[in-house]
Structures are given as C-alpha cells and as structure tokens.
Amino acid sequence: MSALTFHADLQRWVEEVAHHCNPKEVYWCDGSAKQFKELADELVASGTLLRLNASKRPNSYWAHSDARDVARVESKTYICCENEEDAGPTNNWRAPLEMKATLTDLYKESMTGRRMYVIPFSMGPLGSEFSIIGVELTDSAYVVLNMMYMTEVGNSVLEKLGEDGRFVKCLHSVGAPLGSETESDVPWPCNPDNTYVAHFPETKEIWSFGSGYGGNALLGKKCLALRIASSMAKDEGWLAEHMLILKLTSPAGEVHYIAGAFPSSCGKTNLAMLVPAIEGWKAETIGDDIAWMRFGKDGRIYAVNPEKGFFGVAPGTSYKSNPVAMDTIRSSAIFTNTALTEDLDVWWEGIDNGTSAFTDWQGNRWDPSSGKPAAHPNSRFTVSASQSPKIAPEWQDPKGVPISAILFGGRRSSLVPLVTEAFNFSHGVFMGATMASETTAAAEGQVGQLRRDPFAMLPFCGYHMADYFAHWLELGAKGDESKLPKLFLVNWFRRNEAGKFMWPGYGENARVLKWILDRVQHRVEAKETPLGLIPYTNDLDVSGLNMSDHELDQLFEMDIEDLLNEVDSIESHFASLGSKLPEALRKELDLMRSKLV
Ligand code: OXD
Ligand code: MN
C-alpha cells in the first residue's frame, strides 16, 4: 500500500527503516474502521486475539502476552542524551551513538517475515497548540489496534503534517523475525533478553525493541507523552505530567477541574471516573493518566489530556469500585492478560459480578486452589475514551481546561494524612518532590516496597529530576499565586493497627474533593500542622459514614518520631539527587524539621 503523504522526510525514514528491518511489506494505517476490522480478523485467525462472546462483550477481543512480557520494564528504559548529567541519577543513561549502535544491530532484519505498519498519530486534539504528532513504525498489528484506541491515528494526521510538519520518530519492533515466509508465528512474539526502550530527547526519537506490552510498545503514551514531552516542556515552558484530569460540578453548579498525580496502579483511573458518594455532586472525566499543562492568556494553568483512550488496570475494577469503567468496557475493548469465563467473557480478581474464572491469563484451565490469581495483576483493558458515559463534553477542547487544584498521592499505609494542603506553591512542589508510594505490579519488580516517586514521574521524567523540580518552581514563580492551582497531598490508603484501610475511598473521596474546593474558594479555614494545612473536623463532610471522631482523628494523626524519620528519609532522597537540587526544596525540608522539633 502506498503512502498518502508528500512528506519527504517521513517517506525517506520509512524507506530507510524498511530497508534495514526487512519487513515483507509496508502497511500505512489510515485510521479507518475497515482497517481495524481487517487487522483484528487477521489476529484472530493467527491466534493472537480471541473474539469474546459477542452477546456478552460485543466487538471485543482478548489477548494474552508471553509470560515474560507483562509490564513496563524500567530497568531497560533509557534516556539517551549527550551528557549523562542531563539524564540525572533516576534514569538509566547511554550515550546516543552507543545505544543507536546496539539497537541498529538488533533491528537488522528484525521484521523479516512480518509487516511493518506506519502509524501516524496525534497526541492531543489535532490542531491544538498543545498537540504533538508522532509516527510509529511497528511490526505488531496488536500495537496498531491499541494505538487506534489510545490516539488519533491515520490520514487526518498525515494531512495535518503536510509536506514538512514536525513529528516524533517512534520505532518499535518486537524483535522476533520469522525465519521464512512459512514459519509459523507464536501468539505473542517478543524478545525479553534483548528488550530496550530508548529515548533520544535531543533528536526527539524513540527506539523500542523486544517488548509488545503496554507502555513499552504503545509509544505515544509513556515514551512520547511523558518522557519526550517532559523534556520538550522544560525547554518550552510548559508541563507534561503523569496526572488524571477530573471535572467536578457542585450542587450549586460551580465547575472546577482538578488534576492528580498518583503512581501507576494507585487508583488514578478510579478517581478520574469517580461517582461522588455525596448528594448533588457530579464528576466527569477529562483524562485518566496524562495531563499537558500550560499558562492560558488569563494567567491560569490549562490542561489537556493528550490521549484518546484508557489503558486501565483490570483487577479490582467492578461495578462497586468503578461503575463508569465497567460501562465503558461493555463493548469494543481489547483485554490483555485478564482471565476468561467458561462462556468466553473476561474475568479478574475483584470483578465481583457473580461469575468465576475458567481459564487463567495464560489461557490454561484455572485452579482456584492453586493460590495463584487468575488474571495477571497488571492485566489491562484498552478502550476509547469516547465510549465512557461520563466523559466531559469538553474533554477534547483544544484550549484545555483551567485547573483549580492539583493532588499528589500514593499508597502510604502510615504517616501521610488523608489530605494536607500546601502552605504555598513552593511548599506544594516540595510535597510533589517528596511523595512516595508502595510499589505495584504496573512495573517489573517487587510489589509493596516504599519508594520515593516524585510527582509520580520517577519512571517517566525524561531528564534530571532535580532540573524537573526547578522547572516546576520556575513556572510557579512566573505565575500569580492567586491564579495558580492550589496543591494538596492526599492518601486514601492509610491503615489502622489491624491493617484495615481507615478511609472507605472510591466515591467517598468526593468528600475530600469537596473540602479542597472549599479551600480553593476560600470558604473554610484550615488548621496549620508541620506537614501543611488540614481540615477542621467540622469542615470535612463525613455525614452518613459512620465514622467516630477518634477514627477521623486517626486519619490525620501525626507521630513526631515517625515524621522525624521521614525527614531523614527525605534528606537521603534529596542527597541521592545530587547537587542540582533546588535550594528552595532544601529550605522547605529545614522548615519542616524545625516545626517538628
Ligand atoms: C500506566 C502506568 O500504564 O502508569 O498508566 O503504568
Ligand atoms: Mn500511568
């Protein structure tokens, strides 16, 4: 199929890559439903996809990955800038030429026997000043289908690109060439021993090899919209953040937009699809994972969601925890690594719908007594955001939406109160810079370990983390504090001595958001503590929760000794970031210590 583009650089690059990787043909993705169906049918025929029971889950598919390719691979993710110092201590670094040499060898003939797909895509609404165009070359049709749900794909993007528009070159190969035209393929080709996810921020390129899973392979998401975009944002004076965007309407009809940074698998999608448990409040989604933010002409910060779909964690999603997600994925969705029921619908731990798994995520008969989960803990659904019954009408507004408050949060079973407001913007940056969370299955590695995850950007910041803090502080200093969003630290995950969650979470989180908006609107005072400002007891609406005053107090309890240990731990976190750490953050830490002793 020939290209519908007169973009000489794009054509040259496609030819060069095809020449080197040796695919049997080049396939230009036009973004049409016809192509989607054609590729899905092929993947069903070849065994990569299974068509789900059409009476239960119309137009939906199930895939299971190779058991060695199930999550983002942070240890194999690289920022390849000229100077190691610019990548900073939190990123893996390789010199661009060295990484390109390694990968050029690996890409040689890596697409033999496969098709190479050309996916022109836009992150952000086409034509918005926020948007960035990318083109992904991949030998995975599964990636094409997922990209079609997650981004704007096809001819409209090529048209926008014209003859000389700028785009981010994104190269992806599963790294599993077929020896001959007749060699049969495996359902999930990948190359776990040679996986690399490499970013070249200076030349704005992404080269990914060996993995077909999620953020390693859908290059618009974490690679472009966070790692490359964060580095562009630093140079150009805006922010590319790992944040949800939520629209809240009060019973009086007041509308506010809130952004929130939470590490992977900490309930971001649930919060983005919140169903408020308090009377009269309405919540709608703008985005569940990424926010690009910049100053508007009125001096406020505006945000867009650069994605067009949701790539959500399935386990734990139910009509109780997230009815909006459950309604969104009723049809036209792709499920990866969930379990299956006997009648070919999907199943996962916590789906809580009266069914049971029949086969596990690898497609084997599931034995409940094995003690192993039926669905992989990082199993996912991919679906178009437009299918959500609670998507806000303005979710693709090219101007973005004005942000009133930003939340930082993580899983902390102790120490961090339910909600704390920053004293001012730079104290809020300190909160973001020091946030920590217990690790989850979204990335390889052990689950449940406490790690500092500044702004939930640890795996996604495309440059030196201390420079990133400085960028936030500079942006704050440019703004008028009265127009900047107010910053808050939240923690839905605190546990009592018996190990039980102390806060009901989910829809009840609206109570915390209500207090936050009361603060934004200067309607209530707040109590000063060494950590920040917390609600006076009567200002947090807990009516109907059956919570004793003691239980409520426990959610905000501060143990001085524990907090002094936390100060020490932050001190070493800061030390690990080296000498570039902004002085303002060191001062915030000194201030915190002085308030505790
Ligand atoms: C995600 C992640 O997939 O953060 O959103 O891992
Ligand atoms: Mn994420």
Coordinates of C-alpha atoms and ligand atoms in Angstrom, one line a residue:
M1 CA 0.0 0.0 0.0
S2 CA 1.4 3.4 -0.9
A3 CA 1.6 6.4 1.3
L4 CA -0.9 9.2 1.3
T5 CA 1.8 11.7 2.2
F6 CA 4.1 14.1 0.4
H7 CA 6.3 14.5 3.5
A8 CA 9.7 13.7 2.1
D9 CA 11.4 13.2 5.4
L10 CA 8.7 10.8 6.6
Q11 CA 8.9 8.9 3.3
R12 CA 12.7 8.7 3.4
W13 CA 12.6 7.5 7.0
V14 CA 10.0 4.8 6.3
E15 CA 12.1 3.6 3.4
E16 CA 15.3 3.5 5.4
V17 CA 13.8 1.6 8.3
A18 CA 12.1 -0.9 5.9
H19 CA 15.4 -1.4 4.1
H20 CA 17.1 -2.1 7.4
C21 CA 14.5 -4.1 9.2
N22 CA 13.4 -6.1 6.1
P23 CA 9.6 -6.5 6.6
K24 CA 7.8 -8.4 3.9
E25 CA 5.6 -5.3 3.3
V26 CA 4.8 -1.8 4.5
Y27 CA 1.3 -1.0 5.6
W28 CA 0.1 2.6 6.1
C29 CA -2.5 2.9 8.8
D30 CA -5.4 5.2 7.6
G31 CA -7.3 5.1 10.9
S32 CA -10.4 3.5 9.3
A33 CA -12.8 1.1 10.9
K34 CA -12.2 -1.1 7.8
Q35 CA -8.5 -1.4 8.6
F36 CA -9.2 -2.1 12.3
K37 CA -11.5 -5.0 11.4
E38 CA -9.1 -6.3 8.8
L39 CA -6.2 -6.4 11.3
A40 CA -8.4 -7.8 14.1
D41 CA -9.7 -10.6 11.9
E42 CA -6.1 -11.5 10.9
L43 CA -5.0 -11.5 14.6
V44 CA -8.0 -13.8 15.4
A45 CA -7.0 -16.1 12.6
S46 CA -3.4 -16.2 13.7
G47 CA -4.3 -16.8 17.4
T48 CA -3.0 -13.5 18.9
L49 CA -6.6 -12.4 19.6
L50 CA -9.6 -14.3 20.8
R51 CA -13.0 -12.8 19.9
L52 CA -15.0 -12.6 23.1
N53 CA -18.6 -13.8 23.4
A54 CA -20.5 -11.3 21.2
S55 CA -23.7 -11.5 23.3
K56 CA -21.7 -10.6 26.5
R57 CA -19.0 -8.3 25.2
P58 CA -19.7 -7.2 21.6
N59 CA -16.8 -6.3 19.3
S60 CA -14.2 -7.1 21.9
Y61 CA -11.0 -9.2 22.0
W62 CA -8.7 -10.9 24.4
A63 CA -5.0 -11.4 24.2
H64 CA -2.5 -12.9 26.5
S65 CA 1.1 -12.0 26.4
D66 CA 4.2 -14.1 26.7
A67 CA 4.7 -14.6 30.5
R68 CA 8.0 -12.8 30.3
D69 CA 6.4 -9.6 28.8
V70 CA 3.8 -8.4 31.2
A71 CA 4.7 -4.8 32.4
R72 CA 6.8 -1.7 31.8
V73 CA 10.5 -2.6 32.1
E74 CA 12.0 0.3 34.0
S75 CA 15.4 -1.4 34.2
K76 CA 15.6 -1.5 30.4
T77 CA 14.3 2.1 29.8
Y78 CA 16.9 4.6 28.8
I79 CA 17.3 8.3 28.4
C80 CA 20.0 8.8 25.8
C81 CA 21.0 12.4 25.9
E82 CA 24.6 13.6 25.0
N83 CA 25.5 14.3 28.7
E84 CA 24.9 11.7 31.3
E85 CA 24.4 14.6 33.8
D86 CA 21.3 15.7 31.9
A87 CA 19.5 12.4 32.4
G88 CA 20.2 12.5 36.1
P89 CA 20.5 9.8 38.7
T90 CA 17.0 8.4 38.4
N91 CA 17.2 7.4 34.8
N92 CA 19.3 4.8 33.0
W93 CA 21.6 6.5 30.6
R94 CA 23.5 5.5 27.5
A95 CA 25.3 7.8 25.0
P96 CA 23.0 8.2 21.9
L97 CA 25.6 6.8 19.5
E98 CA 26.3 3.8 21.7
M99 CA 22.6 3.0 22.1
K100 CA 21.9 3.5 18.4
A101 CA 24.8 1.2 17.5
T102 CA 23.4 -1.6 19.8
L103 CA 19.9 -1.1 18.5
T104 CA 20.8 -0.8 14.9
D105 CA 22.4 -4.2 15.1
L106 CA 19.3 -5.6 16.8
Y107 CA 16.9 -4.0 14.3
K108 CA 18.8 -5.5 11.4
E109 CA 16.3 -7.7 9.6
S110 CA 14.2 -7.9 12.8
M111 CA 11.0 -7.6 10.9
T112 CA 11.7 -10.4 8.5
G113 CA 8.5 -12.3 7.6
R114 CA 6.4 -9.6 9.2
R115 CA 4.6 -6.5 8.0
M116 CA 5.8 -3.0 9.0
Y117 CA 2.9 -0.8 10.0
V118 CA 3.2 3.0 9.7
I119 CA 1.0 4.7 12.3
P120 CA 0.7 8.4 12.0
F121 CA -0.8 9.6 15.3
S122 CA -1.5 12.8 17.2
M123 CA -1.2 13.2 21.0
G124 CA -3.7 15.9 21.8
P125 CA -6.6 17.2 19.7
L126 CA -5.5 17.8 16.1
G127 CA -4.8 21.4 15.6
S128 CA -4.5 22.4 19.3
E129 CA -1.3 24.3 20.2
F130 CA -0.8 21.6 22.8
S131 CA -0.7 18.7 20.3
I132 CA 2.4 16.7 19.2
I133 CA 2.4 14.4 16.1
G134 CA 4.3 11.2 16.1
V135 CA 4.7 8.4 13.6
E136 CA 5.2 4.9 15.0
L137 CA 6.7 2.2 12.8
T138 CA 6.0 -1.2 14.3
D139 CA 5.9 -4.9 13.3
S140 CA 3.0 -5.6 15.7
A141 CA -0.6 -5.4 14.5
Y142 CA -1.7 -5.7 18.1
V143 CA 0.1 -2.4 18.7
V144 CA -1.8 -0.8 15.8
L145 CA -5.2 -1.7 17.2
N146 CA -4.3 -0.4 20.7
M147 CA -2.9 2.8 19.2
M148 CA -6.1 3.3 17.3
Y149 CA -8.0 3.3 20.7
M150 CA -5.4 5.4 22.5
T151 CA -4.6 8.1 20.0
E152 CA -5.9 9.9 16.9
V153 CA -4.5 7.7 14.0
G154 CA -4.4 8.0 10.3
N155 CA -4.9 10.2 7.3
S156 CA -6.2 13.2 9.2
V157 CA -2.8 13.2 11.0
L158 CA -0.9 13.0 7.7
E159 CA -2.9 15.8 6.3
K160 CA -2.0 18.0 9.3
L161 CA 1.6 17.0 9.0
G162 CA 1.6 18.3 5.4
E163 CA 4.9 18.3 3.5
D164 CA 7.2 19.4 6.2
G165 CA 5.5 19.2 9.6
R166 CA 7.5 18.2 12.7
F167 CA 6.9 14.7 14.1
V168 CA 8.5 12.4 16.7
K169 CA 10.0 9.3 15.1
C170 CA 8.9 6.2 17.1
L171 CA 10.4 2.9 16.0
H172 CA 9.2 -0.3 17.5
S173 CA 10.0 -4.0 16.8
V174 CA 9.0 -7.0 18.8
G175 CA 12.4 -8.3 17.8
A176 CA 11.2 -11.7 16.7
P177 CA 11.9 -12.2 12.9
L178 CA 10.4 -15.1 11.2
G179 CA 12.9 -17.3 9.6
S180 CA 10.9 -17.9 6.5
E181 CA 7.6 -16.9 4.9
T182 CA 6.2 -20.3 6.0
E183 CA 7.5 -20.3 9.6
S184 CA 4.5 -20.3 12.0
D185 CA 4.3 -17.5 14.5
V186 CA 3.7 -17.5 18.2
P187 CA 0.7 -15.6 19.5
W188 CA 2.8 -13.0 21.3
P189 CA 6.2 -12.6 19.7
C190 CA 8.8 -10.7 21.8
N191 CA 12.4 -10.8 22.7
P192 CA 12.8 -10.4 26.5
D193 CA 16.5 -11.0 26.6
N194 CA 17.1 -8.0 24.3
T195 CA 14.5 -5.5 25.4
Y196 CA 15.3 -1.8 25.2
V197 CA 13.0 1.2 25.5
A198 CA 15.3 4.1 24.4
H199 CA 14.5 7.8 24.2
F200 CA 16.6 10.4 22.5
P201 CA 15.3 13.7 23.8
E202 CA 17.6 15.9 21.8
T203 CA 16.6 14.5 18.5
K204 CA 13.1 13.6 19.7
E205 CA 13.2 9.9 18.8
I206 CA 12.1 6.8 20.5
W207 CA 13.5 3.3 19.7
S208 CA 11.9 0.4 21.4
F209 CA 12.8 -3.2 20.9
G210 CA 11.8 -6.6 22.2
S211 CA 8.5 -6.0 24.1
G212 CA 5.0 -5.8 22.8
Y213 CA 3.4 -4.8 26.1
G214 CA 1.7 -1.5 27.1
G215 CA 3.9 1.5 27.6
N216 CA 6.9 -0.4 26.2
A217 CA 5.2 -0.7 22.8
L218 CA 2.4 1.9 22.5
L219 CA 4.9 4.6 22.1
G220 CA 2.5 7.6 22.2
K221 CA 1.8 7.1 25.9
K222 CA 4.7 6.9 28.3
C223 CA 7.5 7.4 25.8
L224 CA 6.2 10.3 23.8
A225 CA 3.5 12.0 26.0
L226 CA 5.7 11.8 29.2
R227 CA 9.4 11.2 28.6
I228 CA 10.0 13.1 25.4
A229 CA 7.2 15.6 26.1
S230 CA 8.5 16.4 29.6
S231 CA 11.9 17.3 28.1
M232 CA 10.2 19.4 25.4
A233 CA 8.1 21.0 28.1
K234 CA 11.1 22.0 30.1
D235 CA 12.7 23.7 27.1
E236 CA 9.4 25.4 26.0
G237 CA 8.0 26.4 29.4
W238 CA 5.1 24.0 30.0
L239 CA 4.4 20.8 31.9
A240 CA 3.9 17.2 30.8
E241 CA 2.6 15.3 33.8
H242 CA 1.5 11.8 34.9
M243 CA -1.9 13.2 36.0
L244 CA -5.6 12.5 35.7
I245 CA -7.9 15.4 35.0
L246 CA -11.3 15.4 36.6
K247 CA -14.3 17.8 36.2
L248 CA -16.4 18.4 39.3
T249 CA -19.7 20.2 39.5
S250 CA -21.1 21.2 42.9
P251 CA -24.8 21.1 43.8
A252 CA -24.8 24.9 43.1
G253 CA -23.5 24.3 39.6
E254 CA -20.0 25.6 40.3
V255 CA -17.5 23.8 37.9
H256 CA -13.9 23.1 38.8
Y257 CA -11.2 20.9 37.2
I258 CA -8.7 19.0 39.3
A259 CA -5.5 17.3 38.2
G260 CA -3.9 14.5 40.2
A261 CA -0.5 12.7 40.2
F262 CA -0.6 9.2 41.5
P263 CA 1.9 6.4 40.8
S264 CA 0.8 3.6 38.4
S265 CA -1.9 1.4 39.8
C266 CA -2.9 3.7 42.7
G267 CA -6.5 4.3 41.7
K268 CA -5.9 7.1 39.1
T269 CA -8.5 5.6 36.7
N270 CA -10.9 5.1 39.6
L271 CA -10.6 8.7 40.7
A272 CA -10.8 10.0 37.1
M273 CA -14.1 8.1 36.9
L274 CA -15.4 9.0 40.4
V275 CA -19.0 8.7 41.2
P276 CA -19.4 11.1 44.1
A277 CA -21.0 9.5 47.1
I278 CA -22.3 12.8 48.3
E279 CA -25.6 14.3 47.3
G280 CA -25.8 16.7 44.4
W281 CA -22.2 16.4 43.2
K282 CA -21.3 15.5 39.7
A283 CA -18.0 14.2 38.3
E284 CA -16.9 13.8 34.7
T285 CA -13.7 12.6 33.2
I286 CA -11.2 14.6 31.1
G287 CA -8.4 12.1 31.3
D288 CA -7.1 9.3 33.5
D289 CA -3.3 9.2 33.0
I290 CA -1.6 12.2 31.4
A291 CA -2.0 16.0 31.6
W292 CA -0.2 18.6 29.5
M293 CA -0.4 21.9 31.1
R294 CA 0.5 25.5 30.2
F295 CA -0.5 29.0 31.1
G296 CA -3.5 30.4 29.4
K297 CA -3.9 34.1 28.4
D298 CA -5.8 34.8 31.7
G299 CA -2.8 33.6 33.8
R300 CA -4.4 30.3 34.8
I301 CA -3.0 26.9 34.1
Y302 CA -4.9 25.0 31.4
A303 CA -4.6 21.2 30.9
V304 CA -5.4 18.8 28.0
N305 CA -5.4 15.1 28.1
P306 CA -3.2 14.1 25.1
E307 CA -4.7 10.6 24.9
K308 CA -7.9 9.4 23.3
G309 CA -8.4 6.2 25.2
F310 CA -7.9 4.4 28.5
F311 CA -5.3 1.7 29.2
G312 CA -6.6 0.7 32.6
V313 CA -5.6 -1.9 35.1
A314 CA -8.4 -4.5 35.2
P315 CA -8.0 -6.3 38.6
G316 CA -10.1 -4.6 41.2
T317 CA -12.4 -2.9 38.7
S318 CA -16.0 -3.7 39.4
Y319 CA -19.4 -2.1 39.5
K320 CA -18.7 -1.2 43.1
S321 CA -15.2 0.3 42.6
N322 CA -15.6 1.9 39.2
P323 CA -19.0 1.5 37.5
V324 CA -18.1 4.1 34.9
A325 CA -15.1 2.0 33.7
M326 CA -17.3 -1.1 33.7
D327 CA -19.9 0.6 31.5
T328 CA -17.1 2.0 29.2
I329 CA -15.7 -1.5 28.5
R330 CA -19.0 -3.3 27.8
S331 CA -18.2 -3.4 24.1
S332 CA -15.4 -2.5 21.7
A333 CA -12.5 -3.1 24.0
I334 CA -9.3 -5.1 24.0
F335 CA -8.4 -7.1 27.1
T336 CA -4.8 -8.2 27.7
N337 CA -3.8 -10.8 30.3
T338 CA -7.2 -11.0 32.1
A339 CA -8.7 -14.4 32.9
L340 CA -11.7 -15.8 30.9
T341 CA -15.0 -17.3 32.0
E342 CA -16.3 -20.5 30.6
D343 CA -18.6 -18.7 28.1
L344 CA -15.7 -16.5 26.8
D345 CA -16.2 -13.3 28.7
V346 CA -13.4 -11.6 30.7
W347 CA -12.8 -12.1 34.4
W348 CA -10.4 -10.7 37.0
E349 CA -9.9 -10.7 40.8
G350 CA -12.4 -8.2 42.3
I351 CA -14.7 -8.0 39.3
D352 CA -17.3 -9.2 41.7
N353 CA -20.1 -9.9 39.2
G354 CA -21.0 -13.4 40.3
T355 CA -19.0 -15.2 37.7
S356 CA -15.8 -17.1 38.1
A357 CA -12.7 -17.6 36.0
F358 CA -12.4 -20.7 33.9
T359 CA -9.1 -20.2 32.3
D360 CA -6.3 -18.0 33.7
W361 CA -4.5 -15.2 32.0
Q362 CA -2.3 -17.6 30.1
G363 CA -5.3 -19.5 28.8
N364 CA -4.8 -22.5 31.0
R365 CA -7.6 -24.1 33.0
W366 CA -7.6 -22.2 36.3
D367 CA -7.3 -24.0 39.6
P368 CA -8.7 -21.7 42.3
S369 CA -6.9 -23.8 44.9
S370 CA -3.5 -23.0 43.3
G371 CA -3.4 -19.8 45.2
K372 CA -2.4 -18.0 42.0
P373 CA -4.5 -15.2 40.7
A374 CA -6.5 -16.0 37.5
A375 CA -5.9 -12.6 36.0
H376 CA -2.4 -11.1 35.9
P377 CA -2.2 -8.3 38.4
N378 CA -1.2 -5.9 35.6
S379 CA -3.8 -7.1 33.2
R380 CA -5.4 -4.3 31.2
F381 CA -8.3 -3.0 29.2
T382 CA -7.8 -0.7 26.2
V383 CA -10.9 1.3 25.2
S384 CA -11.8 4.5 23.5
A385 CA -12.5 7.3 26.0
S386 CA -15.5 8.5 23.9
Q387 CA -17.3 5.3 25.0
S388 CA -17.3 6.5 28.6
P389 CA -20.8 7.6 29.8
K390 CA -19.1 10.1 32.0
I391 CA -16.7 11.7 29.6
A392 CA -17.0 15.5 29.9
P393 CA -18.3 17.2 26.7
E394 CA -15.2 19.5 26.7
W395 CA -12.7 16.6 27.1
Q396 CA -11.0 17.4 23.7
D397 CA -11.2 21.2 23.9
P398 CA -8.1 22.3 22.1
K399 CA -7.6 25.1 24.7
G400 CA -7.7 22.7 27.6
V401 CA -9.5 23.2 30.9
P402 CA -8.4 25.6 33.7
I403 CA -7.0 23.7 36.7
S404 CA -8.1 24.8 40.2
A405 CA -6.2 22.2 42.3
I406 CA -3.5 19.6 41.9
L407 CA -3.4 16.5 44.1
F408 CA -0.3 14.4 44.8
G409 CA -0.9 11.0 46.3
G410 CA 0.4 7.5 46.7
R411 CA -0.1 4.3 48.7
R412 CA 1.1 5.1 52.2
S413 CA -0.2 2.7 54.9
S414 CA 1.0 5.0 57.6
L415 CA 2.2 8.5 58.3
V416 CA 0.6 10.5 55.5
P417 CA -2.7 12.1 56.4
L418 CA -5.9 11.8 54.4
V419 CA -5.4 15.3 53.0
T420 CA -2.9 18.1 53.5
E421 CA -2.9 21.5 51.7
A422 CA 0.4 23.0 50.8
F423 CA 1.2 26.4 52.6
N424 CA 2.1 27.9 49.2
F425 CA 3.2 26.8 45.7
S426 CA 6.8 26.1 46.5
H427 CA 5.7 24.0 49.6
G428 CA 3.4 22.1 47.1
V429 CA 6.4 21.4 44.9
F430 CA 8.1 20.0 48.0
M431 CA 5.1 17.8 48.6
G432 CA 5.3 16.6 44.9
A433 CA 9.1 16.1 45.1
T434 CA 9.0 14.0 48.2
M435 CA 5.9 11.9 47.6
A436 CA 6.4 8.1 48.0
S437 CA 4.3 5.1 47.4
E438 CA 4.3 1.3 47.9
T439 CA 5.2 -0.3 44.6
T440 CA 2.5 -2.1 42.5
A441 CA 2.5 -4.6 39.6
A442 CA 2.5 -2.0 36.9
A443 CA 6.2 -2.2 36.6
E444 CA 8.5 -5.2 36.9
G445 CA 10.0 -5.8 40.4
Q446 CA 8.8 -6.4 43.9
V447 CA 5.3 -5.2 45.0
G448 CA 4.7 -3.3 48.2
Q449 CA 8.1 -1.7 48.7
L450 CA 8.1 2.0 49.7
R451 CA 9.8 4.1 47.0
R452 CA 10.0 7.9 46.5
D453 CA 8.2 8.6 43.3
P454 CA 8.4 12.4 42.8
F455 CA 5.2 13.7 41.1
A456 CA 4.6 10.1 40.1
M457 CA 7.2 10.8 37.4
L458 CA 10.1 8.6 38.6
P459 CA 9.7 6.2 35.6
F460 CA 8.6 9.0 33.2
C461 CA 10.7 12.1 33.6
G462 CA 12.9 12.5 30.5
Y463 CA 15.6 14.5 32.2
H464 CA 17.3 15.2 35.5
M465 CA 14.8 15.0 38.3
A466 CA 16.3 18.0 40.2
D467 CA 16.0 20.1 37.0
Y468 CA 12.4 19.0 36.8
F469 CA 11.8 20.3 40.3
A470 CA 13.5 23.5 39.3
H471 CA 11.2 23.8 36.3
W472 CA 8.1 23.4 38.5
L473 CA 9.4 26.1 40.8
E474 CA 10.2 28.5 38.0
L475 CA 6.8 28.0 36.5
G476 CA 5.3 28.7 39.8
A477 CA 7.4 31.9 40.2
K478 CA 6.2 33.1 36.8
G479 CA 2.5 32.8 37.8
D480 CA 0.3 34.9 40.0
E481 CA -0.2 32.8 43.2
S482 CA -3.9 33.7 43.3
K483 CA -4.4 32.2 39.9
L484 CA -2.1 29.1 40.3
P485 CA -3.8 25.9 41.2
K486 CA -3.7 25.1 45.0
L487 CA -1.6 22.0 45.7
F488 CA -2.6 19.1 48.0
L489 CA -1.2 15.8 49.3
V490 CA -3.8 13.0 49.7
N491 CA -3.6 9.5 50.9
W492 CA -6.6 7.1 50.6
F493 CA -4.5 4.1 51.7
R494 CA -3.8 4.6 55.4
R495 CA -4.3 1.5 57.5
N496 CA -5.0 1.1 61.2
E497 CA -3.1 -1.2 63.7
A498 CA -5.3 -4.2 62.4
G499 CA -4.1 -3.5 58.9
K500 CA -7.5 -2.3 57.7
F501 CA -7.9 0.7 55.4
M502 CA -9.1 3.6 57.5
W503 CA -10.8 5.5 54.7
P504 CA -13.5 4.0 52.5
G505 CA -12.1 5.5 49.3
Y506 CA -13.7 5.4 45.9
G507 CA -16.9 7.5 45.7
E508 CA -16.3 8.7 49.2
N509 CA -13.1 10.5 48.1
A510 CA -15.6 13.2 46.8
R511 CA -15.8 14.3 50.4
V512 CA -12.1 15.2 50.4
L513 CA -12.5 16.9 47.0
K514 CA -15.4 19.0 48.4
W515 CA -13.1 20.3 51.2
I516 CA -10.4 21.0 48.6
L517 CA -12.8 23.1 46.6
D518 CA -14.0 24.9 49.7
R519 CA -10.3 25.8 50.3
V520 CA -9.9 26.9 46.6
Q521 CA -13.0 29.2 47.0
H522 CA -11.8 30.5 50.5
R523 CA -14.9 29.2 52.1
V524 CA -13.3 27.5 55.1
E525 CA -10.3 28.0 57.3
A526 CA -7.7 25.2 57.8
K527 CA -5.6 24.0 60.7
E528 CA -1.8 24.5 60.5
T529 CA 0.4 21.5 61.2
P530 CA 4.1 20.8 60.5
L531 CA 3.1 19.0 57.3
G532 CA 0.7 21.6 55.9
L533 CA -2.9 22.6 56.3
I534 CA -5.6 20.1 57.3
P535 CA -9.4 20.4 57.7
Y536 CA -11.0 21.4 60.9
T537 CA -13.1 18.4 62.0
N538 CA -16.5 20.0 61.1
D539 CA -15.4 21.1 57.6
L540 CA -14.8 17.6 56.3
D541 CA -18.2 16.2 55.3
V542 CA -18.4 12.7 56.8
S543 CA -22.1 12.6 57.2
G544 CA -23.5 9.1 56.8
L545 CA -20.1 7.5 57.0
N546 CA -20.5 6.2 60.5
M547 CA -17.0 7.3 61.5
S548 CA -16.2 8.1 65.1
D549 CA -14.3 11.3 66.0
H550 CA -11.5 9.0 67.0
E551 CA -11.4 7.3 63.7
L552 CA -11.4 10.6 61.9
D553 CA -8.6 11.9 64.1
Q554 CA -6.6 8.8 63.3
L555 CA -6.7 9.7 59.6
F556 CA -4.8 12.9 60.4
E557 CA -2.6 11.6 63.3
M558 CA 1.0 12.7 63.2
D559 CA 3.6 10.9 65.2
I560 CA 6.5 13.2 65.7
E561 CA 9.1 10.5 65.9
D562 CA 7.8 8.9 62.7
L563 CA 7.8 12.2 61.0
L564 CA 11.4 12.9 62.1
N565 CA 12.4 9.6 60.5
E566 CA 10.5 10.7 57.4
V567 CA 12.6 13.9 57.4
D568 CA 15.8 11.8 57.5
S569 CA 14.5 9.7 54.6
I570 CA 13.7 12.8 52.6
E571 CA 17.1 14.0 53.3
S572 CA 18.7 10.9 51.8
H573 CA 16.2 11.1 48.8
F574 CA 17.4 14.7 48.2
A575 CA 21.0 13.7 48.6
S576 CA 20.5 10.9 46.0
L577 CA 19.5 13.6 43.5
G578 CA 22.9 15.4 43.8
S579 CA 24.0 19.0 43.9
K580 CA 21.4 20.3 41.4
L581 CA 18.6 20.0 44.0
P582 CA 17.0 23.5 44.2
E583 CA 17.8 25.4 47.4
A584 CA 14.1 26.2 47.9
L585 CA 13.4 22.5 48.5
R586 CA 16.2 22.1 51.0
K587 CA 14.8 25.1 52.8
E588 CA 11.3 23.5 52.8
L589 CA 12.8 20.4 54.4
D590 CA 14.7 22.5 57.1
L591 CA 11.4 24.3 57.8
M592 CA 9.6 21.0 58.2
R593 CA 12.2 19.7 60.6
S594 CA 12.2 22.9 62.6
K595 CA 8.4 22.7 63.0
L596 CA 8.8 19.1 64.3
V597 CA 11.5 19.7 67.0
Ligands
OXD1 C1 0.2 3.2 33.1 C2 1.3 3.1 34.1 O1 0.0 2.2 32.4 O2 1.5 4.2 34.8 O3 -0.6 4.1 33.1 O4 2.0 2.1 34.2
MN2 MN 0.2 5.8 34.2

